[in-house]
């Protein structure tokens, strides 16, 4: 069960809304002004090349190089496509959810006798806690494929196999199994993403890409204005516009040809068009500094991810730089050790109820550190 802390300090109001609201109509505790905080943070991460790389690397270090005990290949369930889920697959999925969202939800079909028949990850974006009960707890987890559009919400009991018999008796056909959750931080009802503090930097990095792309597509940096004499017809004007459009952009034609009459001196008769340039006031040198400082901030948010793990040049590693890379892996293993313990704790808590005897009796869920 998840206890709601009523005494937390109000969060700083920022663009990425993190408000939590008790919503009577849906029966859940919403997350964000539009109940979309996880969706927004995911889009920001995927829109930033540094954010995506940092999140993926963080995920790998949280997952480690597998369990010390040889349990990774044991099947523990099926995904929605019917493919088997192994212990190692679940380990990787848990780590990815923790890296992106700071939390994870795991569903299990817990039987009446408290045995977990299978485990699978629920998409973090689709999960919310139910409203508080009379004791101040959120005792159920709600799942919806699209909180903004769909009204089909399924409720699961929170993970407590010893209460399965009571759950089944209370909810009958509405009993859909139980959901275990693990968060990297418990300051608030819902966890904040590790990248929450740099969401503006990730958005800026994305916008820089968009700006550069538009400059290439729309005529580079400086803008061209062409003034011509009034056309004789709309068709003639449209033809002129089409010719001018074809001239700009990286894929534009390199030659723009107009017909005109010349006088005896070789000048265009009637002086029927004029071209002027409007220089941009964008300082492209500014981006050079941003493209260094922004990735650095994002890496800091990813628990101090060393830059060399992302920015090193393949094929140019000397003995010295190779040693630097090895040290960086060692350092990041140390930085993420507590996060791996969250994964170890998760498996220790859920697998002791597994129907598989090997998993049920395993008492060592230690993870190996990442090796270069």
mmCIF file of C-alpha atoms in Angstrom:
data_model
loop_
_atom_site.group_PDB
_atom_site.id
_atom_site.type_symbol
_atom_site.label_atom_id
_atom_site.label_comp_id
_atom_site.label_asym_id
_atom_site.label_seq_id
_atom_site.Cartn_x
_atom_site.Cartn_y
_atom_site.Cartn_z
ATOM 1 C CA UNK A 1 0.000 0.000 0.000
ATOM 2 C CA UNK A 2 1.102 3.564 -0.688
ATOM 3 C CA UNK A 3 0.630 6.152 2.049
ATOM 4 C CA UNK A 4 -0.111 9.683 0.937
ATOM 5 C CA UNK A 5 1.962 12.241 2.799
ATOM 6 C CA UNK A 6 -0.290 15.214 3.441
ATOM 7 C CA UNK A 7 2.490 17.371 4.860
ATOM 8 C CA UNK A 8 4.811 17.659 1.851
ATOM 9 C CA UNK A 9 5.880 21.103 0.727
ATOM 10 C CA UNK A 10 4.097 22.424 -2.377
ATOM 11 C CA UNK A 11 6.184 21.847 -5.453
ATOM 12 C CA UNK A 12 7.664 24.721 -7.397
ATOM 13 C CA UNK A 13 5.309 25.629 -10.218
ATOM 14 C CA UNK A 14 7.081 24.993 -13.492
ATOM 15 C CA UNK A 15 6.085 24.216 -17.047
ATOM 16 C CA UNK A 16 6.341 20.471 -16.529
ATOM 17 C CA UNK A 17 3.420 20.123 -14.150
ATOM 18 C CA UNK A 18 3.851 17.608 -11.298
ATOM 19 C CA UNK A 19 0.710 18.279 -9.290
ATOM 20 C CA UNK A 20 -1.039 15.308 -7.689
ATOM 21 C CA UNK A 21 -4.835 15.530 -7.421
ATOM 22 C CA UNK A 22 -7.446 13.337 -5.809
ATOM 23 C CA UNK A 23 -9.848 12.843 -8.731
ATOM 24 C CA UNK A 24 -13.292 11.635 -7.677
ATOM 25 C CA UNK A 25 -14.638 11.005 -11.176
ATOM 26 C CA UNK A 26 -11.863 8.613 -12.257
ATOM 27 C CA UNK A 27 -11.185 7.160 -8.817
ATOM 28 C CA UNK A 28 -7.441 7.808 -9.020
ATOM 29 C CA UNK A 29 -4.696 10.128 -7.867
ATOM 30 C CA UNK A 30 -3.760 12.021 -11.031
ATOM 31 C CA UNK A 31 -0.164 12.902 -11.893
ATOM 32 C CA UNK A 32 0.287 16.258 -13.589
ATOM 33 C CA UNK A 33 -2.208 18.954 -14.567
ATOM 34 C CA UNK A 34 -3.519 16.748 -17.375
ATOM 35 C CA UNK A 35 -2.497 13.511 -15.675
ATOM 36 C CA UNK A 36 0.325 13.263 -18.193
ATOM 37 C CA UNK A 37 3.608 13.859 -16.336
ATOM 38 C CA UNK A 38 5.123 10.452 -17.310
ATOM 39 C CA UNK A 39 4.105 10.935 -20.968
ATOM 40 C CA UNK A 40 5.656 14.400 -21.123
ATOM 41 C CA UNK A 41 8.929 13.383 -19.463
ATOM 42 C CA UNK A 42 9.273 10.418 -21.819
ATOM 43 C CA UNK A 43 8.775 12.633 -24.881
ATOM 44 C CA UNK A 44 11.372 15.078 -23.572
ATOM 45 C CA UNK A 45 13.902 12.291 -23.030
ATOM 46 C CA UNK A 46 13.353 10.767 -26.454
ATOM 47 C CA UNK A 47 13.487 14.218 -28.087
ATOM 48 C CA UNK A 48 16.974 14.849 -26.704
ATOM 49 C CA UNK A 49 19.904 12.874 -28.100
ATOM 50 C CA UNK A 50 21.805 13.274 -24.848
ATOM 51 C CA UNK A 51 18.750 12.488 -22.744
ATOM 52 C CA UNK A 52 18.013 9.288 -24.639
ATOM 53 C CA UNK A 53 21.638 8.122 -24.573
ATOM 54 C CA UNK A 54 21.997 8.953 -20.883
ATOM 55 C CA UNK A 55 18.754 7.169 -19.970
ATOM 56 C CA UNK A 56 19.750 4.055 -21.924
ATOM 57 C CA UNK A 57 23.199 3.943 -20.318
ATOM 58 C CA UNK A 58 21.734 4.540 -16.876
ATOM 59 C CA UNK A 59 19.375 1.646 -17.520
ATOM 60 C CA UNK A 60 22.257 -0.660 -18.425
ATOM 61 C CA UNK A 61 24.164 0.216 -15.269
ATOM 62 C CA UNK A 62 21.088 -0.250 -13.083
ATOM 63 C CA UNK A 63 20.562 -3.679 -14.656
ATOM 64 C CA UNK A 64 24.204 -4.658 -14.245
ATOM 65 C CA UNK A 65 25.693 -7.670 -16.018
ATOM 66 C CA UNK A 66 23.175 -10.125 -14.659
ATOM 67 C CA UNK A 67 22.654 -11.943 -11.384
ATOM 68 C CA UNK A 68 25.456 -13.665 -9.519
ATOM 69 C CA UNK A 69 23.282 -16.768 -9.232
ATOM 70 C CA UNK A 70 22.457 -18.639 -12.502
ATOM 71 C CA UNK A 71 18.751 -17.794 -12.553
ATOM 72 C CA UNK A 72 18.566 -15.430 -15.543
ATOM 73 C CA UNK A 73 17.164 -17.888 -18.096
ATOM 74 C CA UNK A 74 14.254 -19.120 -15.974
ATOM 75 C CA UNK A 75 10.903 -18.311 -17.578
ATOM 76 C CA UNK A 76 8.502 -16.416 -15.351
ATOM 77 C CA UNK A 77 5.695 -15.336 -17.693
ATOM 78 C CA UNK A 78 4.539 -14.279 -21.169
ATOM 79 C CA UNK A 79 4.288 -10.830 -22.703
ATOM 80 C CA UNK A 80 1.285 -9.520 -24.659
ATOM 81 C CA UNK A 81 2.686 -11.140 -27.822
ATOM 82 C CA UNK A 82 3.007 -14.504 -26.167
ATOM 83 C CA UNK A 83 6.801 -14.414 -25.995
ATOM 84 C CA UNK A 84 8.418 -15.715 -22.841
ATOM 85 C CA UNK A 85 9.628 -13.385 -20.115
ATOM 86 C CA UNK A 86 12.748 -14.593 -18.346
ATOM 87 C CA UNK A 87 14.257 -13.346 -15.115
ATOM 88 C CA UNK A 88 16.893 -11.487 -17.140
ATOM 89 C CA UNK A 89 14.265 -9.917 -19.390
ATOM 90 C CA UNK A 90 12.353 -8.689 -16.362
ATOM 91 C CA UNK A 91 15.603 -7.340 -14.872
ATOM 92 C CA UNK A 92 16.242 -5.272 -17.994
ATOM 93 C CA UNK A 93 12.668 -3.988 -18.173
ATOM 94 C CA UNK A 94 12.672 -2.997 -14.505
ATOM 95 C CA UNK A 95 15.940 -1.116 -14.979
ATOM 96 C CA UNK A 96 14.661 0.753 -18.036
ATOM 97 C CA UNK A 97 11.523 1.894 -16.231
ATOM 98 C CA UNK A 98 13.573 3.056 -13.232
ATOM 99 C CA UNK A 99 16.005 4.953 -15.491
ATOM 100 C CA UNK A 100 13.310 6.799 -17.438
ATOM 101 C CA UNK A 101 10.602 7.330 -14.821
ATOM 102 C CA UNK A 102 12.182 6.665 -11.440
ATOM 103 C CA UNK A 103 9.748 3.848 -10.754
ATOM 104 C CA UNK A 104 8.341 0.538 -11.943
ATOM 105 C CA UNK A 105 5.087 -1.431 -11.691
ATOM 106 C CA UNK A 106 5.099 -5.244 -11.942
ATOM 107 C CA UNK A 107 1.921 -7.298 -12.321
ATOM 108 C CA UNK A 108 1.465 -10.862 -11.131
ATOM 109 C CA UNK A 109 -1.489 -13.243 -11.291
ATOM 110 C CA UNK A 110 -1.422 -14.120 -7.611
ATOM 111 C CA UNK A 111 -3.557 -17.177 -6.896
ATOM 112 C CA UNK A 112 -5.872 -17.655 -3.931
ATOM 113 C CA UNK A 113 -3.137 -19.532 -2.071
ATOM 114 C CA UNK A 114 -0.677 -16.624 -2.493
ATOM 115 C CA UNK A 115 1.450 -18.101 -5.284
ATOM 116 C CA UNK A 116 2.658 -15.856 -8.126
ATOM 117 C CA UNK A 117 2.076 -17.627 -11.418
ATOM 118 C CA UNK A 118 3.691 -15.064 -13.698
ATOM 119 C CA UNK A 119 5.288 -11.624 -13.712
ATOM 120 C CA UNK A 120 5.251 -8.861 -16.301
ATOM 121 C CA UNK A 121 6.030 -5.158 -16.429
ATOM 122 C CA UNK A 122 3.182 -2.672 -16.710
ATOM 123 C CA UNK A 123 3.922 0.457 -18.696
ATOM 124 C CA UNK A 124 4.738 3.089 -16.083
ATOM 125 C CA UNK A 125 2.874 5.783 -18.033
ATOM 126 C CA UNK A 126 -0.356 3.831 -17.762
ATOM 127 C CA UNK A 127 -0.357 3.260 -13.988
ATOM 128 C CA UNK A 128 -1.836 5.445 -11.245
ATOM 129 C CA UNK A 129 -2.739 4.879 -7.612
ATOM 130 C CA UNK A 130 -6.361 4.656 -6.555
ATOM 131 C CA UNK A 131 -7.885 7.297 -4.331
ATOM 132 C CA UNK A 132 -7.113 7.166 -0.636
ATOM 133 C CA UNK A 133 -9.253 4.910 1.476
ATOM 134 C CA UNK A 134 -10.499 5.771 4.967
ATOM 135 C CA UNK A 135 -7.127 4.949 6.498
ATOM 136 C CA UNK A 136 -5.220 7.298 4.191
ATOM 137 C CA UNK A 137 -3.763 4.609 1.920
ATOM 138 C CA UNK A 138 -3.912 4.026 -1.813
ATOM 139 C CA UNK A 139 -4.654 0.314 -1.758
ATOM 140 C CA UNK A 140 -5.040 -0.315 -5.482
ATOM 141 C CA UNK A 141 -3.237 0.464 -8.736
ATOM 142 C CA UNK A 142 -5.236 1.648 -11.753
ATOM 143 C CA UNK A 143 -4.175 0.866 -15.315
ATOM 144 C CA UNK A 144 -5.350 2.662 -18.449
ATOM 145 C CA UNK A 145 -3.819 2.479 -21.952
ATOM 146 C CA UNK A 146 -4.507 6.187 -22.531
ATOM 147 C CA UNK A 147 -5.581 8.369 -19.628
ATOM 148 C CA UNK A 148 -6.426 11.279 -21.930
ATOM 149 C CA UNK A 149 -8.782 9.344 -24.211
ATOM 150 C CA UNK A 150 -9.779 5.936 -22.901
ATOM 151 C CA UNK A 151 -12.298 5.382 -20.115
ATOM 152 C CA UNK A 152 -11.452 1.693 -19.760
ATOM 153 C CA UNK A 153 -9.562 1.514 -16.477
ATOM 154 C CA UNK A 154 -8.590 -1.725 -14.742
ATOM 155 C CA UNK A 155 -7.861 -1.810 -11.015
ATOM 156 C CA UNK A 156 -5.351 -4.176 -9.405
ATOM 157 C CA UNK A 157 -4.669 -4.778 -5.742
ATOM 158 C CA UNK A 158 -1.240 -3.727 -4.520
ATOM 159 C CA UNK A 159 1.237 -6.550 -4.050
ATOM 160 C CA UNK A 160 0.580 -8.620 -0.940
ATOM 161 C CA UNK A 161 0.222 -12.340 -1.788
ATOM 162 C CA UNK A 162 -0.781 -13.128 1.782
ATOM 163 C CA UNK A 163 -3.912 -11.017 1.200
ATOM 164 C CA UNK A 164 -4.834 -12.715 -2.092
ATOM 165 C CA UNK A 165 -7.582 -14.858 -0.576
ATOM 166 C CA UNK A 166 -9.167 -11.815 1.039
ATOM 167 C CA UNK A 167 -8.817 -9.799 -2.206
ATOM 168 C CA UNK A 168 -10.537 -12.501 -4.228
ATOM 169 C CA UNK A 169 -13.324 -12.772 -1.675
ATOM 170 C CA UNK A 170 -13.848 -8.997 -1.663
ATOM 171 C CA UNK A 171 -13.600 -8.233 -5.396
ATOM 172 C CA UNK A 172 -14.692 -11.522 -6.967
ATOM 173 C CA UNK A 173 -14.552 -11.344 -10.769
ATOM 174 C CA UNK A 174 -13.096 -7.842 -10.523
ATOM 175 C CA UNK A 175 -9.938 -9.293 -8.966
ATOM 176 C CA UNK A 176 -7.253 -8.989 -11.664
ATOM 177 C CA UNK A 177 -4.145 -9.956 -9.718
ATOM 178 C CA UNK A 178 -1.704 -7.783 -7.805
ATOM 179 C CA UNK A 179 0.825 -5.094 -8.710
ATOM 180 C CA UNK A 180 4.189 -4.573 -7.031
ATOM 181 C CA UNK A 181 5.796 -1.127 -7.267
ATOM 182 C CA UNK A 182 9.318 0.112 -6.594
ATOM 183 C CA UNK A 183 10.403 3.772 -6.694
ATOM 184 C CA UNK A 184 13.847 5.359 -6.585
ATOM 185 C CA UNK A 185 12.521 8.055 -4.263
ATOM 186 C CA UNK A 186 9.516 8.206 -1.938
ATOM 187 C CA UNK A 187 9.360 11.937 -1.267
ATOM 188 C CA UNK A 188 6.045 12.239 -3.064
ATOM 189 C CA UNK A 189 3.222 9.860 -3.890
ATOM 190 C CA UNK A 190 4.707 9.348 -7.361
ATOM 191 C CA UNK A 191 8.427 9.345 -8.156
ATOM 192 C CA UNK A 192 10.110 12.061 -10.169
ATOM 193 C CA UNK A 193 12.088 11.007 -13.207
ATOM 194 C CA UNK A 194 15.896 11.180 -12.765
ATOM 195 C CA UNK A 195 15.763 13.724 -15.619
ATOM 196 C CA UNK A 196 13.104 15.920 -14.046
ATOM 197 C CA UNK A 197 15.587 18.668 -13.089
ATOM 198 C CA UNK A 198 16.884 19.013 -16.672
ATOM 199 C CA UNK A 199 13.662 18.790 -18.656
ATOM 200 C CA UNK A 200 14.222 22.327 -19.980
ATOM 201 C CA UNK A 201 17.727 21.399 -21.130
ATOM 202 C CA UNK A 202 16.385 18.355 -22.956
ATOM 203 C CA UNK A 203 13.715 20.501 -24.583
ATOM 204 C CA UNK A 204 16.337 23.096 -25.569
ATOM 205 C CA UNK A 205 18.524 20.430 -27.149
ATOM 206 C CA UNK A 206 15.541 19.231 -29.145
ATOM 207 C CA UNK A 207 14.644 22.765 -30.232
ATOM 208 C CA UNK A 208 18.215 23.400 -31.416
ATOM 209 C CA UNK A 209 17.881 20.398 -33.706
ATOM 210 C CA UNK A 210 14.562 21.703 -35.014
ATOM 211 C CA UNK A 211 16.038 25.181 -35.583
ATOM 212 C CA UNK A 212 18.970 23.817 -37.574
ATOM 213 C CA UNK A 213 16.692 21.617 -39.638
ATOM 214 C CA UNK A 214 14.349 24.483 -40.459
ATOM 215 C CA UNK A 215 17.247 26.696 -41.451
ATOM 216 C CA UNK A 216 18.405 24.058 -43.921
ATOM 217 C CA UNK A 217 14.922 23.348 -45.239
ATOM 218 C CA UNK A 218 13.722 26.941 -45.413
ATOM 219 C CA UNK A 219 16.653 28.698 -46.999
ATOM 220 C CA UNK A 220 19.583 28.562 -44.591
ATOM 221 C CA UNK A 221 20.092 31.535 -42.286
ATOM 222 C CA UNK A 222 19.696 34.807 -44.188
ATOM 223 C CA UNK A 223 16.318 35.447 -45.812
ATOM 224 C CA UNK A 224 15.804 36.659 -49.375
ATOM 225 C CA UNK A 225 13.114 39.135 -50.402
ATOM 226 C CA UNK A 226 12.314 39.506 -54.106
ATOM 227 C CA UNK A 227 10.213 42.453 -55.243
ATOM 228 C CA UNK A 228 8.722 42.234 -58.726
ATOM 229 C CA UNK A 229 6.367 44.251 -60.866
ATOM 230 C CA UNK A 230 2.692 43.352 -60.716
ATOM 231 C CA UNK A 231 1.947 40.229 -62.700
ATOM 232 C CA UNK A 232 -0.505 40.193 -65.577
ATOM 233 C CA UNK A 233 -2.480 37.275 -64.126
ATOM 234 C CA UNK A 234 -2.844 35.061 -61.050
ATOM 235 C CA UNK A 235 -1.369 32.148 -63.000
ATOM 236 C CA UNK A 236 1.728 34.161 -63.826
ATOM 237 C CA UNK A 237 2.099 35.212 -60.180
ATOM 238 C CA UNK A 238 1.775 31.617 -58.998
ATOM 239 C CA UNK A 239 4.421 30.492 -61.463
ATOM 240 C CA UNK A 240 6.799 33.144 -60.129
ATOM 241 C CA UNK A 241 6.172 32.076 -56.508
ATOM 242 C CA UNK A 242 6.754 28.423 -57.376
ATOM 243 C CA UNK A 243 10.043 29.270 -59.046
ATOM 244 C CA UNK A 244 11.194 31.233 -56.017
ATOM 245 C CA UNK A 245 10.210 28.448 -53.621
ATOM 246 C CA UNK A 246 12.206 25.942 -55.626
ATOM 247 C CA UNK A 247 15.278 28.112 -55.226
ATOM 248 C CA UNK A 248 15.564 27.958 -51.414
ATOM 249 C CA UNK A 249 16.595 25.148 -49.083
ATOM 250 C CA UNK A 250 19.270 22.480 -49.287
ATOM 251 C CA UNK A 251 17.369 20.677 -52.053
ATOM 252 C CA UNK A 252 16.545 23.819 -53.973
ATOM 253 C CA UNK A 253 17.519 24.362 -57.590
ATOM 254 C CA UNK A 254 20.866 26.044 -58.074
ATOM 255 C CA UNK A 255 19.757 28.153 -61.002
ATOM 256 C CA UNK A 256 16.775 30.496 -61.065
ATOM 257 C CA UNK A 257 15.957 31.713 -64.580
ATOM 258 C CA UNK A 258 13.648 34.598 -65.464
ATOM 259 C CA UNK A 259 12.791 35.949 -68.888
ATOM 260 C CA UNK A 260 13.232 39.679 -69.360
ATOM 261 C CA UNK A 261 13.711 42.335 -72.053
ATOM 262 C CA UNK A 262 17.070 44.104 -72.309
ATOM 263 C CA UNK A 263 17.779 47.602 -73.579
ATOM 264 C CA UNK A 264 20.647 48.586 -75.892
ATOM 265 C CA UNK A 265 23.030 48.933 -72.935
ATOM 266 C CA UNK A 266 22.397 45.361 -71.726
ATOM 267 C CA UNK A 267 20.333 46.339 -68.678
ATOM 268 C CA UNK A 268 16.958 44.814 -67.936
ATOM 269 C CA UNK A 269 14.282 46.965 -69.511
ATOM 270 C CA UNK A 270 11.751 48.320 -67.032
ATOM 271 C CA UNK A 271 13.817 47.285 -64.008
ATOM 272 C CA UNK A 272 11.058 44.767 -63.249
ATOM 273 C CA UNK A 273 12.415 43.044 -60.150
ATOM 274 C CA UNK A 274 14.625 43.675 -57.151
ATOM 275 C CA UNK A 275 16.335 41.300 -54.726
ATOM 276 C CA UNK A 276 17.210 42.141 -51.128
ATOM 277 C CA UNK A 277 18.642 40.116 -48.252
ATOM 278 C CA UNK A 278 17.479 40.230 -44.629
ATOM 279 C CA UNK A 279 20.296 39.096 -42.369
ATOM 280 C CA UNK A 280 19.400 36.975 -39.374
ATOM 281 C CA UNK A 281 20.127 38.197 -35.868
ATOM 282 C CA UNK A 282 20.698 34.629 -34.631
ATOM 283 C CA UNK A 283 24.225 34.157 -33.329
ATOM 284 C CA UNK A 284 25.076 30.586 -34.309
ATOM 285 C CA UNK A 285 28.182 30.759 -32.104
ATOM 286 C CA UNK A 286 25.844 30.805 -29.121
ATOM 287 C CA UNK A 287 24.809 27.224 -29.867
ATOM 288 C CA UNK A 288 28.426 26.066 -29.666
ATOM 289 C CA UNK A 289 28.454 26.814 -25.947
ATOM 290 C CA UNK A 290 24.974 25.421 -25.429
ATOM 291 C CA UNK A 291 25.871 22.174 -27.162
ATOM 292 C CA UNK A 292 28.562 21.639 -24.542
ATOM 293 C CA UNK A 293 26.826 22.870 -21.388
ATOM 294 C CA UNK A 294 23.423 21.261 -22.038
ATOM 295 C CA UNK A 295 24.672 17.661 -22.450
ATOM 296 C CA UNK A 296 26.838 18.158 -19.381
ATOM 297 C CA UNK A 297 23.788 19.119 -17.305
ATOM 298 C CA UNK A 298 21.803 16.142 -18.581
ATOM 299 C CA UNK A 299 24.639 13.746 -17.749
ATOM 300 C CA UNK A 300 24.780 15.170 -14.221
ATOM 301 C CA UNK A 301 21.086 14.404 -13.801
ATOM 302 C CA UNK A 302 21.783 10.803 -14.859
ATOM 303 C CA UNK A 303 23.577 10.240 -11.555
ATOM 304 C CA UNK A 304 26.810 11.825 -12.764
ATOM 305 C CA UNK A 305 27.213 9.845 -15.986
ATOM 306 C CA UNK A 306 30.859 10.338 -17.128
ATOM 307 C CA UNK A 307 31.035 12.136 -20.473
ATOM 308 C CA UNK A 308 33.576 9.672 -21.896
ATOM 309 C CA UNK A 309 30.955 6.890 -21.858
ATOM 310 C CA UNK A 310 28.910 8.806 -24.423
ATOM 311 C CA UNK A 311 31.266 11.175 -26.218
ATOM 312 C CA UNK A 312 34.378 9.091 -26.903
ATOM 313 C CA UNK A 313 35.280 8.566 -30.572
ATOM 314 C CA UNK A 314 35.159 4.976 -31.728
ATOM 315 C CA UNK A 315 38.472 3.748 -33.150
ATOM 316 C CA UNK A 316 40.573 6.526 -31.627
ATOM 317 C CA UNK A 317 41.115 5.110 -28.148
ATOM 318 C CA UNK A 318 44.743 5.205 -27.113
ATOM 319 C CA UNK A 319 46.076 3.250 -24.159
ATOM 320 C CA UNK A 320 45.549 6.330 -22.005
ATOM 321 C CA UNK A 321 42.008 6.991 -23.164
ATOM 322 C CA UNK A 322 41.197 3.286 -22.887
ATOM 323 C CA UNK A 323 42.263 3.375 -19.268
ATOM 324 C CA UNK A 324 40.127 6.487 -18.819
ATOM 325 C CA UNK A 325 37.122 4.601 -20.174
ATOM 326 C CA UNK A 326 37.763 1.697 -17.817
ATOM 327 C CA UNK A 327 37.950 4.075 -14.874
ATOM 328 C CA UNK A 328 34.745 5.795 -15.986
ATOM 329 C CA UNK A 329 32.897 2.458 -15.992
ATOM 330 C CA UNK A 330 34.228 1.740 -12.504
ATOM 331 C CA UNK A 331 33.183 5.173 -11.260
ATOM 332 C CA UNK A 332 29.686 4.913 -12.732
ATOM 333 C CA UNK A 333 29.284 1.457 -11.234
ATOM 334 C CA UNK A 334 29.934 3.068 -7.866
ATOM 335 C CA UNK A 335 27.505 5.934 -8.556
ATOM 336 C CA UNK A 336 24.696 3.509 -9.498
ATOM 337 C CA UNK A 337 25.303 0.855 -6.832
ATOM 338 C CA UNK A 338 22.339 1.948 -4.717
ATOM 339 C CA UNK A 339 20.101 1.816 -7.786
ATOM 340 C CA UNK A 340 21.076 -1.797 -8.439
ATOM 341 C CA UNK A 341 20.168 -2.543 -4.849
ATOM 342 C CA UNK A 342 16.631 -1.401 -5.682
ATOM 343 C CA UNK A 343 16.494 -4.072 -8.387
ATOM 344 C CA UNK A 344 17.934 -6.697 -6.038
ATOM 345 C CA UNK A 345 15.365 -5.724 -3.402
ATOM 346 C CA UNK A 346 12.570 -5.993 -5.950
ATOM 347 C CA UNK A 347 13.442 -9.544 -6.960
ATOM 348 C CA UNK A 348 13.960 -10.619 -3.360
ATOM 349 C CA UNK A 349 10.490 -9.346 -2.418
ATOM 350 C CA UNK A 350 8.487 -10.777 -5.311
ATOM 351 C CA UNK A 351 10.276 -14.017 -6.140
ATOM 352 C CA UNK A 352 9.848 -15.550 -2.694
ATOM 353 C CA UNK A 353 6.219 -16.076 -3.760
ATOM 354 C CA UNK A 354 7.104 -17.585 -7.145
ATOM 355 C CA UNK A 355 5.755 -20.986 -8.138
ATOM 356 C CA UNK A 356 9.266 -21.837 -9.371
ATOM 357 C CA UNK A 357 11.090 -23.567 -6.531
ATOM 358 C CA UNK A 358 14.539 -22.341 -7.600
ATOM 359 C CA UNK A 359 13.431 -18.708 -7.571
ATOM 360 C CA UNK A 360 11.376 -19.131 -4.416
ATOM 361 C CA UNK A 361 14.297 -20.491 -2.413
ATOM 362 C CA UNK A 362 17.011 -18.221 -3.854
ATOM 363 C CA UNK A 363 18.322 -15.898 -1.152
ATOM 364 C CA UNK A 364 21.045 -14.164 -3.167
ATOM 365 C CA UNK A 365 19.753 -11.695 -5.753
ATOM 366 C CA UNK A 366 23.027 -9.772 -6.052
ATOM 367 C CA UNK A 367 23.759 -8.162 -9.392
ATOM 368 C CA UNK A 368 27.134 -8.128 -11.121
ATOM 369 C CA UNK A 369 28.602 -4.740 -11.935
ATOM 370 C CA UNK A 370 28.889 -3.677 -15.564
ATOM 371 C CA UNK A 371 32.157 -4.763 -17.183
ATOM 372 C CA UNK A 372 33.782 -2.913 -20.086
#
